[in-house]
Short mmCIF file of C-alpha atoms in Angstrom, two decimals:
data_model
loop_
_atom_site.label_atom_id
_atom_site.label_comp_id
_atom_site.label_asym_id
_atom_site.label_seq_id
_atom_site.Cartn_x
_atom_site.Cartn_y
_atom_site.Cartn_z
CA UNK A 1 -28.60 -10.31 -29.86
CA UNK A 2 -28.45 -10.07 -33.22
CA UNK A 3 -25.09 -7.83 -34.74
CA UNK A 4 -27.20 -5.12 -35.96
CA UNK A 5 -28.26 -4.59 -32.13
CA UNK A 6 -24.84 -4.48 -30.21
CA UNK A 7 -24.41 -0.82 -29.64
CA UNK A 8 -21.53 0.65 -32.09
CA UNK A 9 -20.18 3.75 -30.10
CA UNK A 10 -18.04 6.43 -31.15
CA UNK A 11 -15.90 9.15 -29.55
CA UNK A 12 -14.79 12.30 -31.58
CA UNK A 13 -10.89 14.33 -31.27
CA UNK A 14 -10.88 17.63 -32.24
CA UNK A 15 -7.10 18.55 -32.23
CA UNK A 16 -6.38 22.33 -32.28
CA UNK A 17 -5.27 25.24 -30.27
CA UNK A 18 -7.15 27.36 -32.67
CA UNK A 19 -10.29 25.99 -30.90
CA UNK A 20 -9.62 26.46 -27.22
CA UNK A 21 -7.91 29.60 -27.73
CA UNK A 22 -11.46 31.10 -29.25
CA UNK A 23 -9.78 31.95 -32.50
CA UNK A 24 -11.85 29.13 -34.66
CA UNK A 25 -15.26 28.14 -33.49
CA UNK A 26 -15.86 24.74 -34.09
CA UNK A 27 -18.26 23.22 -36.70
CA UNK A 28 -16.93 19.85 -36.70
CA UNK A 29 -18.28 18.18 -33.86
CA UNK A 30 -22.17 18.84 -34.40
CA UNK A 31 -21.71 18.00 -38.06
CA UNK A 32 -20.28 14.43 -37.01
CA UNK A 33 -23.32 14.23 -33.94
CA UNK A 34 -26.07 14.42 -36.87
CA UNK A 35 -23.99 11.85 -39.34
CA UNK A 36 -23.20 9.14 -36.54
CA UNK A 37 -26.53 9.57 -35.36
CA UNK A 38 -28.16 9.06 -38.54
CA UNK A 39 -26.35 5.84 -39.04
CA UNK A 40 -27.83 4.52 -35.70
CA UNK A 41 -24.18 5.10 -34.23
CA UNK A 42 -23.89 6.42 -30.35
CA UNK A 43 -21.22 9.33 -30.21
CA UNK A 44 -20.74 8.83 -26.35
CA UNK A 45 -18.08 11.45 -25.69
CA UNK A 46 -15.99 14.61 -27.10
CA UNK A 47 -12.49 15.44 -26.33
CA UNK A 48 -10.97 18.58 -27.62
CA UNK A 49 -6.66 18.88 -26.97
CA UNK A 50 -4.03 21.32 -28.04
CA UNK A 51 -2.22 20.59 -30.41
CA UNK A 52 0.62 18.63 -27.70
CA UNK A 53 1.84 15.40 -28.42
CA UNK A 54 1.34 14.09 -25.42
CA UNK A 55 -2.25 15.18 -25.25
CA UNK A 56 -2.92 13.85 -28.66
CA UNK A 57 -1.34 10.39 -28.33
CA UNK A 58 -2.97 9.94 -25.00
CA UNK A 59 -6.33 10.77 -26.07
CA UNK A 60 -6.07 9.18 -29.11
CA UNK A 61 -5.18 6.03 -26.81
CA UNK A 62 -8.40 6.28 -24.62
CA UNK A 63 -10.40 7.14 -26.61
CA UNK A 64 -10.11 4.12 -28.91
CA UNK A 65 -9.83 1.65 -26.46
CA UNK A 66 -13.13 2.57 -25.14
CA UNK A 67 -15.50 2.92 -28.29
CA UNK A 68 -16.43 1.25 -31.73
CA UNK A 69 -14.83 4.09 -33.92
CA UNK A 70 -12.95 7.40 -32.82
CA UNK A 71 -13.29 10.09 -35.34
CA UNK A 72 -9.86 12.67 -34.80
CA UNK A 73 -9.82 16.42 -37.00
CA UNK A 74 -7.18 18.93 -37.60
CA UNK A 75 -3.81 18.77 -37.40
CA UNK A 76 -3.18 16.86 -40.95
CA UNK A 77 -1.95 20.09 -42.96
CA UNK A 78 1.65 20.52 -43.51
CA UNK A 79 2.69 23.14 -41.36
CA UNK A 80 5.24 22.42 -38.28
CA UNK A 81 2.23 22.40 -35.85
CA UNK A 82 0.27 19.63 -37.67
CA UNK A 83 1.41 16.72 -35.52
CA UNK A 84 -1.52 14.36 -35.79
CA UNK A 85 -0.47 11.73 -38.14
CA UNK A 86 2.74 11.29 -35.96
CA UNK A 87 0.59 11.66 -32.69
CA UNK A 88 -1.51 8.41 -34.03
CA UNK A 89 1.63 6.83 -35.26
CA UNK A 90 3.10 6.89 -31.94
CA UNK A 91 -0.38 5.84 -30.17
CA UNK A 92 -0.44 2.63 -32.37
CA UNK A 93 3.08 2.26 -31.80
CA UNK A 94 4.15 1.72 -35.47
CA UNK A 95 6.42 3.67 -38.05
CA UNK A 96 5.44 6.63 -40.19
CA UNK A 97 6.47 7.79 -43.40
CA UNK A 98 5.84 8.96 -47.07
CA UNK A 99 2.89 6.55 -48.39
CA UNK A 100 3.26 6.25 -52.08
CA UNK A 101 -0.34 6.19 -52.65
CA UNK A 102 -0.93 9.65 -50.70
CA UNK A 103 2.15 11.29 -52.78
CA UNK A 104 0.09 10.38 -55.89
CA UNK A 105 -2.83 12.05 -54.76
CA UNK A 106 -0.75 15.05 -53.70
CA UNK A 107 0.78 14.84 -57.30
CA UNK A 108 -2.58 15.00 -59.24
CA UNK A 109 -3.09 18.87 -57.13
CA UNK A 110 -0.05 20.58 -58.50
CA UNK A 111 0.99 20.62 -62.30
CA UNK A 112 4.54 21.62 -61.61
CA UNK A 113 6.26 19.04 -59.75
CA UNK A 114 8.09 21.64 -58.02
CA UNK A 115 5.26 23.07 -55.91
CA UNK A 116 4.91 19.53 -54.09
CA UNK A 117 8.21 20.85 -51.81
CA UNK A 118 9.00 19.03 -48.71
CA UNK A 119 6.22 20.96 -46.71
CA UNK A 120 3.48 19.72 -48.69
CA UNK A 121 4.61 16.14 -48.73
CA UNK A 122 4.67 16.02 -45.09
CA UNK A 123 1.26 15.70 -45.91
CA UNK A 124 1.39 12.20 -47.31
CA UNK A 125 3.39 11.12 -44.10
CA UNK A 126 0.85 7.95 -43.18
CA UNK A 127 1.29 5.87 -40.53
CA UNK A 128 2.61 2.25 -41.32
CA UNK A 129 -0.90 -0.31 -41.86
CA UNK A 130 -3.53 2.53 -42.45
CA UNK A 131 -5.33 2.83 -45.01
CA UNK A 132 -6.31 6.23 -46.97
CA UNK A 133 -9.33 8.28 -46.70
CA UNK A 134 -9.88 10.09 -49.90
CA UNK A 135 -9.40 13.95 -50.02
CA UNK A 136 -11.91 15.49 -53.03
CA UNK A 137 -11.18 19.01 -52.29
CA UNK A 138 -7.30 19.60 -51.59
CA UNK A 139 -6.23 16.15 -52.44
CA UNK A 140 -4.18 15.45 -49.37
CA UNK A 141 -5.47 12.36 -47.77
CA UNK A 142 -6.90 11.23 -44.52
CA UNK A 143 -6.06 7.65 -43.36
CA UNK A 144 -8.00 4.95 -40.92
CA UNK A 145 -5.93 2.50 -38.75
CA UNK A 146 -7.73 -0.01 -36.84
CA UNK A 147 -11.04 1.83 -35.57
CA UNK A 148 -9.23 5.76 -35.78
CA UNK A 149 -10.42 7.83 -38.30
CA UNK A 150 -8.47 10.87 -38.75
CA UNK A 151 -9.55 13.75 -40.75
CA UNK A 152 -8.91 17.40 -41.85
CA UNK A 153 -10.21 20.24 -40.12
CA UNK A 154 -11.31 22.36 -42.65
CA UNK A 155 -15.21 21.58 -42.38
CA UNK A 156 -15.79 21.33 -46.04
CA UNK A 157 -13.12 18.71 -46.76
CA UNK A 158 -13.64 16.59 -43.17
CA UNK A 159 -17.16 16.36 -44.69
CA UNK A 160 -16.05 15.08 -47.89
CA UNK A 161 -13.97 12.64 -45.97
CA UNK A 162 -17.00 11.74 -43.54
CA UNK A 163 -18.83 10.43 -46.74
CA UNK A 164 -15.89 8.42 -47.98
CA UNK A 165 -16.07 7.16 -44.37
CA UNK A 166 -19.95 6.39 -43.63
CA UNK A 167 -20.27 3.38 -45.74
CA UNK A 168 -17.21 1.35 -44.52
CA UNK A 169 -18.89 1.61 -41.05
CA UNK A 170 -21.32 -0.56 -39.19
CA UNK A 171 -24.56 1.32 -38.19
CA UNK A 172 -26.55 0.45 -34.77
CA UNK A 173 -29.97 -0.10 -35.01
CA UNK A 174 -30.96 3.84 -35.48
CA UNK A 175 -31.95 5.70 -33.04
CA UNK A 176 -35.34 6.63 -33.61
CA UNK A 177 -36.49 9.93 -31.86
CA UNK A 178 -39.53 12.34 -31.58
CA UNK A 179 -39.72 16.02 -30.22
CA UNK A 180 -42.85 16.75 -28.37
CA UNK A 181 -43.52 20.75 -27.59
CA UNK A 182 -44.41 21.17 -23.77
CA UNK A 183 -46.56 24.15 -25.32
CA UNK A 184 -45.31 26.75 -22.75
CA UNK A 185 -45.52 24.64 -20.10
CA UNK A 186 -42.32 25.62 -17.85
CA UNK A 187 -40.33 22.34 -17.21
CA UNK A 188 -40.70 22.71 -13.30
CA UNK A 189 -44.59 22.10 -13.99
CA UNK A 190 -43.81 19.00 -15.86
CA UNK A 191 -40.45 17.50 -14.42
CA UNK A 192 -42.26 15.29 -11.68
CA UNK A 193 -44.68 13.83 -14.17
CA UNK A 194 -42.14 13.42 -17.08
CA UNK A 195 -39.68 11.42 -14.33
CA UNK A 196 -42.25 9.12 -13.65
CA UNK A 197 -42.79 8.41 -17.33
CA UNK A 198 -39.28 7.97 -17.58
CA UNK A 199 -39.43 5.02 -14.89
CA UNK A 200 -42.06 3.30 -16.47
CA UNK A 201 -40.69 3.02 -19.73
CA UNK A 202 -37.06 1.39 -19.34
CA UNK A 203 -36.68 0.86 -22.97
CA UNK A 204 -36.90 4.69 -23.94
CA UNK A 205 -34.81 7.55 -23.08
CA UNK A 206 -36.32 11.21 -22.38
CA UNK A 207 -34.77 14.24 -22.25
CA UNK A 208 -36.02 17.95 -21.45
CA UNK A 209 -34.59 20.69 -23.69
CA UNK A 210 -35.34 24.10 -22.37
CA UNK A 211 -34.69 26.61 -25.28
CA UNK A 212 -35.06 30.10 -23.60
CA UNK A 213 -36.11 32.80 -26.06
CA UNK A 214 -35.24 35.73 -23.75
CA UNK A 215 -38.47 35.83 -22.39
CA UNK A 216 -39.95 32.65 -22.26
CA UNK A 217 -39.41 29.16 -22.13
CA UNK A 218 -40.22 27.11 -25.30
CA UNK A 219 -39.35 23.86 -23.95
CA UNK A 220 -39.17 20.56 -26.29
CA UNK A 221 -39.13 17.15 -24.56
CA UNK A 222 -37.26 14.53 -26.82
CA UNK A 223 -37.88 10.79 -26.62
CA UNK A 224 -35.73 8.51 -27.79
CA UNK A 225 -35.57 4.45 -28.47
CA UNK A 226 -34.40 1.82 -30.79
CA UNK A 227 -38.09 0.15 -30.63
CA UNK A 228 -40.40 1.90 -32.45
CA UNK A 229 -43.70 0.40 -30.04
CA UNK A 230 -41.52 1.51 -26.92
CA UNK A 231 -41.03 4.91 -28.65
CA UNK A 232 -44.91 5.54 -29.60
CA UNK A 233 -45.70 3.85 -25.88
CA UNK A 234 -43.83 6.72 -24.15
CA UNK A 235 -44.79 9.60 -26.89
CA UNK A 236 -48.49 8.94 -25.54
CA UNK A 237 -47.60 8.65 -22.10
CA UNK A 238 -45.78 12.33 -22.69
CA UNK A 239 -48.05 14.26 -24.81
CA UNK A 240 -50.71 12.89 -22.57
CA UNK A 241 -49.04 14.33 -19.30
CA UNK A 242 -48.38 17.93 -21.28
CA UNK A 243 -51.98 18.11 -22.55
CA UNK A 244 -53.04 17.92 -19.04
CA UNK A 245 -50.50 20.55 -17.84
CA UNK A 246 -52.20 22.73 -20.50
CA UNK A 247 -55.93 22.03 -19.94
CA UNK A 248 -55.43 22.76 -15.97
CA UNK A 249 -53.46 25.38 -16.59
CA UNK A 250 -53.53 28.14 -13.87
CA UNK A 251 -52.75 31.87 -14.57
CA UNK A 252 -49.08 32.09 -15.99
CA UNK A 253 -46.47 32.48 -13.98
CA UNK A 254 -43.88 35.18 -14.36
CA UNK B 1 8.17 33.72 -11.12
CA UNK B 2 5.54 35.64 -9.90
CA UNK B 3 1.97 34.80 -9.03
CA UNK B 4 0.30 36.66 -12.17
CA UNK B 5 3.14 34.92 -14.48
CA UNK B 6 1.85 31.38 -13.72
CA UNK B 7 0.18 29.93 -16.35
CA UNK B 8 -3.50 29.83 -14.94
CA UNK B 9 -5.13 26.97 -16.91
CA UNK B 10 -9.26 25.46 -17.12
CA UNK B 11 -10.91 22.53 -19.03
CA UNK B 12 -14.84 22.99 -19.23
CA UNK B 13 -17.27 20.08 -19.20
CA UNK B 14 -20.33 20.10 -21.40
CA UNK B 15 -22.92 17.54 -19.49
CA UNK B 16 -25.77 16.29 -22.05
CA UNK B 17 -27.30 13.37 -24.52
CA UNK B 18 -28.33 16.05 -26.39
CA UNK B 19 -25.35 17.89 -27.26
CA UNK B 20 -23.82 14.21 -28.25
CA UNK B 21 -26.87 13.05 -30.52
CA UNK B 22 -26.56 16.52 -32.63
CA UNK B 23 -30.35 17.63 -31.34
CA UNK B 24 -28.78 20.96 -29.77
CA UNK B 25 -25.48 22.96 -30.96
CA UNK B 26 -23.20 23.68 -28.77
CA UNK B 27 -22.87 27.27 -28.27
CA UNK B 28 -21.30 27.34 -24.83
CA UNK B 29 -17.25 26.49 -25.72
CA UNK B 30 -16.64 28.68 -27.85
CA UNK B 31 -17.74 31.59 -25.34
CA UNK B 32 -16.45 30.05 -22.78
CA UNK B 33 -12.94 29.76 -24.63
CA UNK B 34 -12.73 33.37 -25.78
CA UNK B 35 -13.24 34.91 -22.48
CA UNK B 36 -10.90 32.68 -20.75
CA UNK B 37 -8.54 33.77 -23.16
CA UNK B 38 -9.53 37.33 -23.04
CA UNK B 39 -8.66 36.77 -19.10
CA UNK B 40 -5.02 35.23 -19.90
CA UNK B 41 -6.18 31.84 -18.83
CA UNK B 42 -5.12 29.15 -20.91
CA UNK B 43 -8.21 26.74 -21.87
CA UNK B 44 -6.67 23.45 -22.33
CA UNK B 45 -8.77 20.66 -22.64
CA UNK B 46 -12.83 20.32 -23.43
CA UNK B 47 -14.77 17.18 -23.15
CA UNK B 48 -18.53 16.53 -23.72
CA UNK B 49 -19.95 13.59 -22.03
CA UNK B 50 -23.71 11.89 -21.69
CA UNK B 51 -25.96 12.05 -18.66
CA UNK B 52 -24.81 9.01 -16.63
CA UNK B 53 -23.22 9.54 -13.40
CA UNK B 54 -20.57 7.59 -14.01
CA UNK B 55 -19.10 9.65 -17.15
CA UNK B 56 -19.71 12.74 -15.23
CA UNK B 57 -18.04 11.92 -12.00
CA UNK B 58 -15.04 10.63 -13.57
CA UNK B 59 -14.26 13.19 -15.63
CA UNK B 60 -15.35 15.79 -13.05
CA UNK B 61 -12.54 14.20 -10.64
CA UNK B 62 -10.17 13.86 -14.00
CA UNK B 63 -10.34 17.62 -15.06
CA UNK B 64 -10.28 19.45 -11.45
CA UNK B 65 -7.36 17.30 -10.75
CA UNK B 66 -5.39 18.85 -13.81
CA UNK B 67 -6.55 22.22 -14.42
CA UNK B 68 -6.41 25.58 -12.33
CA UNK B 69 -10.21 25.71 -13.20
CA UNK B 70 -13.01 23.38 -13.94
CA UNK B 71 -16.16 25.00 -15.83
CA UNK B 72 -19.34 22.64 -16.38
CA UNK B 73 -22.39 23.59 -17.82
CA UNK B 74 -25.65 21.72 -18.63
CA UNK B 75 -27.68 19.35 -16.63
CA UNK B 76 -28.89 22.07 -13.42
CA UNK B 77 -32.45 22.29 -14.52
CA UNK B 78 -35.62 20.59 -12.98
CA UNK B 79 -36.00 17.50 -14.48
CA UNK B 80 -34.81 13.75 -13.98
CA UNK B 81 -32.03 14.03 -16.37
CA UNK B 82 -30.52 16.93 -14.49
CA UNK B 83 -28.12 15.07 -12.36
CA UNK B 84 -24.97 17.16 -12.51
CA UNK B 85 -25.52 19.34 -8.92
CA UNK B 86 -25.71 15.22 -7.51
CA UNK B 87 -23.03 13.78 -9.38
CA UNK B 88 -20.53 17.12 -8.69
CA UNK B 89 -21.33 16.07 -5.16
CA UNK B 90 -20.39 12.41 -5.40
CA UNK B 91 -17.19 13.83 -7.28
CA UNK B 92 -16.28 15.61 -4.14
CA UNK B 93 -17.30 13.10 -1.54
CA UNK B 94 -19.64 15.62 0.75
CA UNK B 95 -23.20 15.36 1.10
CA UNK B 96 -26.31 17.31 -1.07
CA UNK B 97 -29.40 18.94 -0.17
CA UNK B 98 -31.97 22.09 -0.16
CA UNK B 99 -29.91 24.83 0.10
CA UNK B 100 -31.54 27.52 1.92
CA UNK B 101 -30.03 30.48 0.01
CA UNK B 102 -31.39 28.86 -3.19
CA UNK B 103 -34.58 28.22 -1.68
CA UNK B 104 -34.90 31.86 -1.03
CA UNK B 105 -33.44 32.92 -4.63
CA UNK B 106 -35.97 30.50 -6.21
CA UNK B 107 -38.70 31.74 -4.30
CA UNK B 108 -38.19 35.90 -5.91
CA UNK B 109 -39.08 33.71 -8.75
CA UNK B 110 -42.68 32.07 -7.93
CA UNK B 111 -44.87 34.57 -6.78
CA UNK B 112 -47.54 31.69 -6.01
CA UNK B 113 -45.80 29.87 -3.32
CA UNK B 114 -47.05 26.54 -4.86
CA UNK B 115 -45.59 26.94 -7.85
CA UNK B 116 -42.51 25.78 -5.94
CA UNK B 117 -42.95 22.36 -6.19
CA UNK B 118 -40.92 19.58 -5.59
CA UNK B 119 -39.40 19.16 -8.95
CA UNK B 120 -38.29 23.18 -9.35
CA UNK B 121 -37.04 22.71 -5.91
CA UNK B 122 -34.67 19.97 -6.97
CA UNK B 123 -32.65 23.82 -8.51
CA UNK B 124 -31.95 24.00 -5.09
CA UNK B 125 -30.10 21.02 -4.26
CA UNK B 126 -26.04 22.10 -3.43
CA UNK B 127 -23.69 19.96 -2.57
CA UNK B 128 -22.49 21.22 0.73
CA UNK B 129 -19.55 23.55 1.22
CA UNK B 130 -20.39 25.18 -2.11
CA UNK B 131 -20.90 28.78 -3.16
CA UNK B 132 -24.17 29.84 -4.66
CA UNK B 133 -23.69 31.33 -8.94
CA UNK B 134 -26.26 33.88 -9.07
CA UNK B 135 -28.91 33.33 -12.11
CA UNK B 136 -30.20 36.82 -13.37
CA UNK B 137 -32.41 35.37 -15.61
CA UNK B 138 -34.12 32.33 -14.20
CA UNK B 139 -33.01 32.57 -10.28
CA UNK B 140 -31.94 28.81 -9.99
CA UNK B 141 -28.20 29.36 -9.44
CA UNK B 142 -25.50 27.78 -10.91
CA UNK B 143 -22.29 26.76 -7.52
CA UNK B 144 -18.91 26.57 -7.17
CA UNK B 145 -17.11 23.93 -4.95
CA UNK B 146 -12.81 24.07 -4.77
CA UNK B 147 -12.78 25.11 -7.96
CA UNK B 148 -15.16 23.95 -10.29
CA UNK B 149 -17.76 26.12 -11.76
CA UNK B 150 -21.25 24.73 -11.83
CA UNK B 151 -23.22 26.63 -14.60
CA UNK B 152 -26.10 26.29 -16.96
CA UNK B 153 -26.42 24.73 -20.23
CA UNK B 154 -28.46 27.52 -21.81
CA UNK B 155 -26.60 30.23 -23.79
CA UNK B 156 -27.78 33.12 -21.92
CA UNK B 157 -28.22 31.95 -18.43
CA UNK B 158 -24.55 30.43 -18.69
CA UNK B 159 -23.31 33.93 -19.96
CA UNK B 160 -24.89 35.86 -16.96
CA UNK B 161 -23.23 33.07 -14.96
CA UNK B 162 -19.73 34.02 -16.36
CA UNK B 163 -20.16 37.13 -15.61
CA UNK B 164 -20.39 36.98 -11.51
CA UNK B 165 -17.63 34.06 -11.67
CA UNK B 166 -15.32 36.15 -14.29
CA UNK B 167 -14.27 38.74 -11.10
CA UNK B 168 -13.87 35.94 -8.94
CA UNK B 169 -11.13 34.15 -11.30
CA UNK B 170 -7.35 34.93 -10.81
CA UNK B 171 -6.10 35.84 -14.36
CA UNK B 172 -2.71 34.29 -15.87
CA UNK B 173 -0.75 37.31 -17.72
CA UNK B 174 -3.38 37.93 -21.16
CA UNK B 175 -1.88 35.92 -24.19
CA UNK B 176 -1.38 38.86 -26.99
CA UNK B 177 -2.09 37.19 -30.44
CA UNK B 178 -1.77 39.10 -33.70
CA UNK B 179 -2.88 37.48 -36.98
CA UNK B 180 -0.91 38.09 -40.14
CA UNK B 181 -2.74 37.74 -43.55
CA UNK B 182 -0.89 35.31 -46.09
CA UNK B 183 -1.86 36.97 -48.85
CA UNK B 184 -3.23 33.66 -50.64
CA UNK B 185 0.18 31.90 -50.23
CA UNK B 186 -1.15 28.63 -49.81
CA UNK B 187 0.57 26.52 -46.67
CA UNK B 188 2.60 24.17 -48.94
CA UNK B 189 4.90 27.52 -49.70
CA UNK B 190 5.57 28.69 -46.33
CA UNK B 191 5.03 25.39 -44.00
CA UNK B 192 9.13 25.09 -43.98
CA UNK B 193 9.82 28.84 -43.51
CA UNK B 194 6.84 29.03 -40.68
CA UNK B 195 8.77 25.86 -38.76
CA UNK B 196 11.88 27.73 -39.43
CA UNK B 197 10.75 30.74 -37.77
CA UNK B 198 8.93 28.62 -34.55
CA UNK B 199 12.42 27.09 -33.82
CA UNK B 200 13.66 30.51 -33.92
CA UNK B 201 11.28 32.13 -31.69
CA UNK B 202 10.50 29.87 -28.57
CA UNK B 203 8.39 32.40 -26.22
CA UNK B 204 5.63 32.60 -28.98
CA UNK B 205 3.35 30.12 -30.35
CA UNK B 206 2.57 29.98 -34.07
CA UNK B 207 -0.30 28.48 -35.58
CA UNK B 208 -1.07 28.38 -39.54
CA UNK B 209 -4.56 28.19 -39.95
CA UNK B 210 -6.37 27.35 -43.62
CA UNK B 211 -9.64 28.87 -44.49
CA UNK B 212 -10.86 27.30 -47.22
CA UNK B 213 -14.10 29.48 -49.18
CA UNK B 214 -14.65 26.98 -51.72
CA UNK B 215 -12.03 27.60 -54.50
CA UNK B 216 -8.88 29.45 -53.04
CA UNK B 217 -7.12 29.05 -49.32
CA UNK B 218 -7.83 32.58 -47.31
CA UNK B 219 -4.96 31.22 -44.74
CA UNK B 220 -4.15 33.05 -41.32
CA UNK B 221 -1.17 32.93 -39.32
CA UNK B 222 -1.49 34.03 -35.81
CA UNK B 223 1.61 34.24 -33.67
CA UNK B 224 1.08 34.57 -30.04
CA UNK B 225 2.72 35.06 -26.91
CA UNK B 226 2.48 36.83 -23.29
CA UNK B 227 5.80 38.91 -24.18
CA UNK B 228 5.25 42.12 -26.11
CA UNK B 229 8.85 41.80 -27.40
CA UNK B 230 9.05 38.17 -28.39
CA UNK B 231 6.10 38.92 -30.17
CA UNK B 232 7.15 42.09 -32.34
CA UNK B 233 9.60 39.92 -33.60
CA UNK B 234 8.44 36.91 -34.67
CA UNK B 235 5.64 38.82 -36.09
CA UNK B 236 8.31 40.84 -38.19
CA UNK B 237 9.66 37.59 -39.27
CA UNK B 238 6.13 35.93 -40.44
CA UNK B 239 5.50 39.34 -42.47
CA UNK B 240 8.71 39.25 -44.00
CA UNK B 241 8.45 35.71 -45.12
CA UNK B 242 5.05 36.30 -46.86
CA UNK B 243 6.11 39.32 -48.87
CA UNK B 244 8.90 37.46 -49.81
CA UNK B 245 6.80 35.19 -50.81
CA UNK B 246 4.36 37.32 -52.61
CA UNK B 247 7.10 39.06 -54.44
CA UNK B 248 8.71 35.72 -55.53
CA UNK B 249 5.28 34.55 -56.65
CA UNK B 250 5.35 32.35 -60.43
CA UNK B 251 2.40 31.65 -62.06
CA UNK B 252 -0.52 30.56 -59.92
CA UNK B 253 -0.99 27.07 -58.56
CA UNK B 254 -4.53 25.55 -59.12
#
């Protein structure tokens, strides 16, 4: 097997009390599903912690030992309960302090050099090895050390830092995928059919998606595979199966 | 301490490929976090996982072993990649089958007996021992077993589940949160004075949170707490440092 088709796997961290309590709803987590995707990369699981040391060091510890790349946001800003750098210090087990580099880049965002006070330059507090993620927005930095990412939580600027991120990463072979409509049909009408299709072809996975309108059920069934033949193989074999469904069709059911 | 003042805590579970490859949005967490907070119970962990047994029963058995509550949803429907009612099971070590009182709910559903085929009546399979979730919408219930919550992964149908399982649910003592307005003082100005205040106020919890619109920071601080008092008071303090701040402001930083 070639490196391009060892599975690269990721896990994602959101850190925040904001987003258990209900407060915040997150927008992080989907945003980094389409990206990782999109590179061919398998996000395989999703942890979200308060923001606890203990929770965030042995998460951050797990997670990493487990997948390609774990992706961490929130919890860089510089109030007293942004803890993460100092969380992932203490996972990796190595020092933390004032980077030079990130005090630069927190330099070039305020004019007087009085505003950068001690608050804001706990925000170029960087764990000992890591290197920086860029910041466009606000300037204060993310940093990577070994295969953790950690990034803001303000969506607009952890997006900024995703694309600083995406091409120092290896993609997977992408995931290719197609969405077939089961045209009304209910998934009980279709689930014994679609399970057989799914044991005939190994090299594809197929999911069922109902979407319920409120009314009705406007189901999608999703195949997925990193071969494109095994992909168009078990697209037939589906839209096959749901044309059927359709054509025998009985009066609906309510 | 006395039953209602111990800290009643949940994780929730969200079981599906699809929620991990982008495809669908999450909607679920976020609801689910607001009205366990709105019931004084303290969400405090989340993980998504794929659906593969193994991922599922493991962090089944990790979350129910921590939390008061366990709340899954996703993965109850018809089809083959609906395995969570089999792997809860496993999780628990007792047995699974047709479950007559499911049967019977399932059956108000179909009025055309065969219409109840084999693959809708996999809806009915229960691990033994649990308690049936009723399902307003779509009749296949959702279960609960010790004391995990077995619901849907569709919006609605997870929301009417909620609802019959909310009344069943002992409630901690509500968490009172007020939110204080910081006036477009960015963090960087009151990060030391907010840590200064959370030393001085240990019954409340105080979280700075940025909202960034584009150009300026629209920054909350919410200070929260289950005491009334302890509240009043550190909210007096957060208000007090702001309008200092406000008052002391110098020219604008970019």
């Amino acid at each position: 097997m070639s490196e391009t088709d060892a599975p690269v796997t990721a896990a994602v961290l959101v850190i925040g009390d904001e987003i258990l309590s209900g407060r915040t709803k997150d927008k992080n987590i989907g945003y980094i599903a389409d990206y990782l995707t999109a590179m061919g990369i398998d996000l395989r699981e999703v942890r979200i912690v308060p923001d606890e040391e203990d929770e965030i060091v042995a998460a951050v510890n797990a997670l990493r030992a487990r997948y390609t790349y774990l992706f961490t946001t929130g919890g860089i800003g510089p109030t007293h309960d942004d803890i993460t750098a100092d969380c992932v210090a203490k996972a990796f087990e190595v020092g933390i302090s004032h980077d030079e580099r990130a005090v630069a880049m927190l330099r070039t965002r305020y004019e007087n050099p009085a505003d950068l006070n001690e608050a804001r330059l706990r925000m170029a507090r960087i764990p000992h090895g890591a290197d920086l993620i860029e910041n466009p927005i606000s300037k204060a930095p993310g940093f990577r050390i070994g295969n953790v990412h950690v990034m803001a939580g303000v969506p607009s600027i952890m997006q900024a830092m995703m694309d600083n991120i995406g091409p120092t990463l290896k993609g997977g072979r992408t995931m290719l995928s197609v969405s077939i409509d089961a045209q009304g049909t209910p998934e009980g009408a279709y689930a014994s059919g679609l399970g057989a299709i799914q044991k005939a072809h190994p090299g594809v996975i197929i999911g069922s998606y109902p979407n319920f309108t409120g009314k009705t059920f406007n189901n999608q069934i999703v195949v997925r595979s990193r071969d494109e033949a095994l992909l168009a193989a078990a697209k037939a074999a589906v839209e096959a199966l749901i044309a059927e469904l359709v054509a025998a069709r009985p009066a609906p059911v309510p």
